[in-house]
XYZ file of C-alpha atoms in Angstrom:
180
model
C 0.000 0.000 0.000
C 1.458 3.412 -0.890
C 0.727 5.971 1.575
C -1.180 9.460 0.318
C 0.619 12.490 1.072
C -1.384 14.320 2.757
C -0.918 17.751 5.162
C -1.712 17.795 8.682
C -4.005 20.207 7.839
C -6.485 17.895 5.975
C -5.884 14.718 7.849
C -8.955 15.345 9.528
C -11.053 15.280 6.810
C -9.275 12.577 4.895
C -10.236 10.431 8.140
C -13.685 10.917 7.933
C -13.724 10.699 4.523
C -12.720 6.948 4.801
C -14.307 6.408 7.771
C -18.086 7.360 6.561
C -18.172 5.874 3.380
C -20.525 3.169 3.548
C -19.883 -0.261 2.281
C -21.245 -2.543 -0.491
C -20.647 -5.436 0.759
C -21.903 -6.629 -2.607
C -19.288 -5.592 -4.714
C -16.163 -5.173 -2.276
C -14.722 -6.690 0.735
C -16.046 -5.053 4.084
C -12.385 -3.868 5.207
C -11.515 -0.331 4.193
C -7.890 0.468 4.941
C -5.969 3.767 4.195
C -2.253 4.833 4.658
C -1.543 8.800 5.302
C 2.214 10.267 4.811
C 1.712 13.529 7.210
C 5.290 14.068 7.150
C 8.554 12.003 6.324
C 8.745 10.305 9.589
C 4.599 10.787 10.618
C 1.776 8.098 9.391
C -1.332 7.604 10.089
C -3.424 4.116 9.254
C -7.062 3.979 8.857
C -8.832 0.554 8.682
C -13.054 0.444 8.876
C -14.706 -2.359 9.224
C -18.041 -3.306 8.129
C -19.839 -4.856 11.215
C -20.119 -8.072 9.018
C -16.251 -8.586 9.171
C -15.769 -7.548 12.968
C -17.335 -6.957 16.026
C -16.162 -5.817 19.481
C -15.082 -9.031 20.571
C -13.070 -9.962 17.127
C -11.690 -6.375 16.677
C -9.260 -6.572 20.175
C -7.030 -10.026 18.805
C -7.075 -7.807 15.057
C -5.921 -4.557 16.939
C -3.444 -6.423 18.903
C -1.962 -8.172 15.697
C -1.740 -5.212 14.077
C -0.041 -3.445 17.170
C 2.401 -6.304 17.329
C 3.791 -6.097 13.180
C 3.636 -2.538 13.766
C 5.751 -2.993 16.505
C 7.741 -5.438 14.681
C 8.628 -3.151 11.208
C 9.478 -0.145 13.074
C 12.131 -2.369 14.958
C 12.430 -3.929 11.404
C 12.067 -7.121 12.148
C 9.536 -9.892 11.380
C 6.423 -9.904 13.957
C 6.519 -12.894 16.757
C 3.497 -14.419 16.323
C 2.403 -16.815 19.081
C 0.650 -19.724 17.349
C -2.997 -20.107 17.936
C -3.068 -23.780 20.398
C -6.079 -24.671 18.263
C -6.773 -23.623 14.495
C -10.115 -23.424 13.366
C -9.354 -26.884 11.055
C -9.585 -28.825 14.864
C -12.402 -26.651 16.044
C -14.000 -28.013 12.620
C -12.919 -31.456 13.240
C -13.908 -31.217 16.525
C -17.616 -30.794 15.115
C -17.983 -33.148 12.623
C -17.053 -35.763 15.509
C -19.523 -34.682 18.171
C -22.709 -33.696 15.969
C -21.887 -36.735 12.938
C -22.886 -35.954 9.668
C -26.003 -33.374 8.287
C -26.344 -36.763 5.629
C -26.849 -39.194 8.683
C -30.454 -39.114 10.068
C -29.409 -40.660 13.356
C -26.477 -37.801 13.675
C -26.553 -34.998 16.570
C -26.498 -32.525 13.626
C -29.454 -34.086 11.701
C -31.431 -33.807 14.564
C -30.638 -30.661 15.530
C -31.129 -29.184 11.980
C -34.675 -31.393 11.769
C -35.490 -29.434 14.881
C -34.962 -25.998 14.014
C -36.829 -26.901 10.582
C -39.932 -27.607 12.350
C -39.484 -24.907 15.222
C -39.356 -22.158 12.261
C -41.637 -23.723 9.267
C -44.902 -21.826 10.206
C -43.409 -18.479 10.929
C -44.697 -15.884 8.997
C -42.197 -13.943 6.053
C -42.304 -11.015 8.278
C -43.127 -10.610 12.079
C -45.540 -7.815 13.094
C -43.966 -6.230 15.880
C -44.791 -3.052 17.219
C -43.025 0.362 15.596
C -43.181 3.685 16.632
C -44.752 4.632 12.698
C -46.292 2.849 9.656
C -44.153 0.348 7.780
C -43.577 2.027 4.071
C -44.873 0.022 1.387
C -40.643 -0.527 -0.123
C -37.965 0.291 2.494
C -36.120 3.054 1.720
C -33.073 2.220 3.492
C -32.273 5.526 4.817
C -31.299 6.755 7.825
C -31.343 10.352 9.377
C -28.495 12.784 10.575
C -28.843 15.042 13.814
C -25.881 17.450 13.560
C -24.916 19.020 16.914
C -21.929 20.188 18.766
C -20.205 19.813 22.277
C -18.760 22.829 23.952
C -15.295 23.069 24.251
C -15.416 23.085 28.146
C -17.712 19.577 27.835
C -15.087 18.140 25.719
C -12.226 19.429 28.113
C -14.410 17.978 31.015
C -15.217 14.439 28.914
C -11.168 14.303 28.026
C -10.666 14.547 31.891
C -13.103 11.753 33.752
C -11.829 9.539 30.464
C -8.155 10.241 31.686
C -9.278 9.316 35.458
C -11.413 6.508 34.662
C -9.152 4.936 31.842
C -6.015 4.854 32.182
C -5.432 1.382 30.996
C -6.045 0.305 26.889
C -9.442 -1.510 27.696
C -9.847 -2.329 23.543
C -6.270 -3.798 22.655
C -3.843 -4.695 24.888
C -4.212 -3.128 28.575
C -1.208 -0.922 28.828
C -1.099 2.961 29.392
C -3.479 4.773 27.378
C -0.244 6.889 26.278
C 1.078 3.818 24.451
C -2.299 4.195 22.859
């Protein structure tokens, strides 16, 4: 990946540019990732990720890679990877063994999937729940935007209980948040 040059000046909106782009998930992979040259010896990564590729849970061991080859490079050396004690080939093997085969009718995961078949046949295509205003006729898929700003004293106030209530990395890797 070549980095963009870019001036401090307009990192800002070069983030959120990246950042709010939405994804179609259809057409391209749901991992947006962006390189920033701020200076000869300043960088900045992006990386989005659709909620289909990540969640919370997923996104610490991903951070946590990514902090260890960054570590890595800017020592120039090759990232020390611990191996995983199981890869998801035993987890899979693992499965087939305990629930048999879908093919076998007398398997743990032909009954299982017979259950669920029968549990779900007679729901209806949609569920009428309650909502707060009329279902459209075709969904438009579109949400709404409330723009709004935070005073400068509640952000200096919000930076300040953050400082005193987190001062460990909580997301990636526990240390001081100034590592972060």
């Amino acid at each position: 990946m070549n980095p963009v040059k870019i001036r401090n000046s307009h990192l800002d909106a070069a983030l959120f540019d990246v950042a709010s782009r939405g994804f179609d998930v259809t057409l391209e992979i749901p991992v947006r990732v962006a390189l920033f040259e701020v200076s000869p010896t300043d960088y900045v990564l992006v990386m989005v990720l659709h909620h289909i590729a990540a969640d919370g849970l997923s996104f610490r061991p991903l951070a946590r890679d990514l902090l260890v080859a960054y570590s890595a490079r800017s020592e120039k050396t090759a990232p020390a990877w611990t191996p995983l004690p199981i890869q998801y080939a035993d987890y899979a093997l693992w499965q087939r063994e305990a629930l048999g085969s879908d093919e076998d009718p007398r398997s743990e995961s032909s009954r299982q999937i017979n259950y669920w078949r029968r549990a779900l046949a007679d729901l209806p295509d949609q569920l009428d729940l309650p909502t707060d205003r009329p279902r459209p006729a075709v969904a438009s898929n579109h949400g709404a935007k409330h723009h709004f700003q935070i005073s400068e004293r509640t952000t200096r106030k919000l930076n300040e209980l953050a400082r005193a209530r987190a001062s460990r990395c909580s997301w990636c890797c526990r240390r001081p948040m100034q590592h972060c």
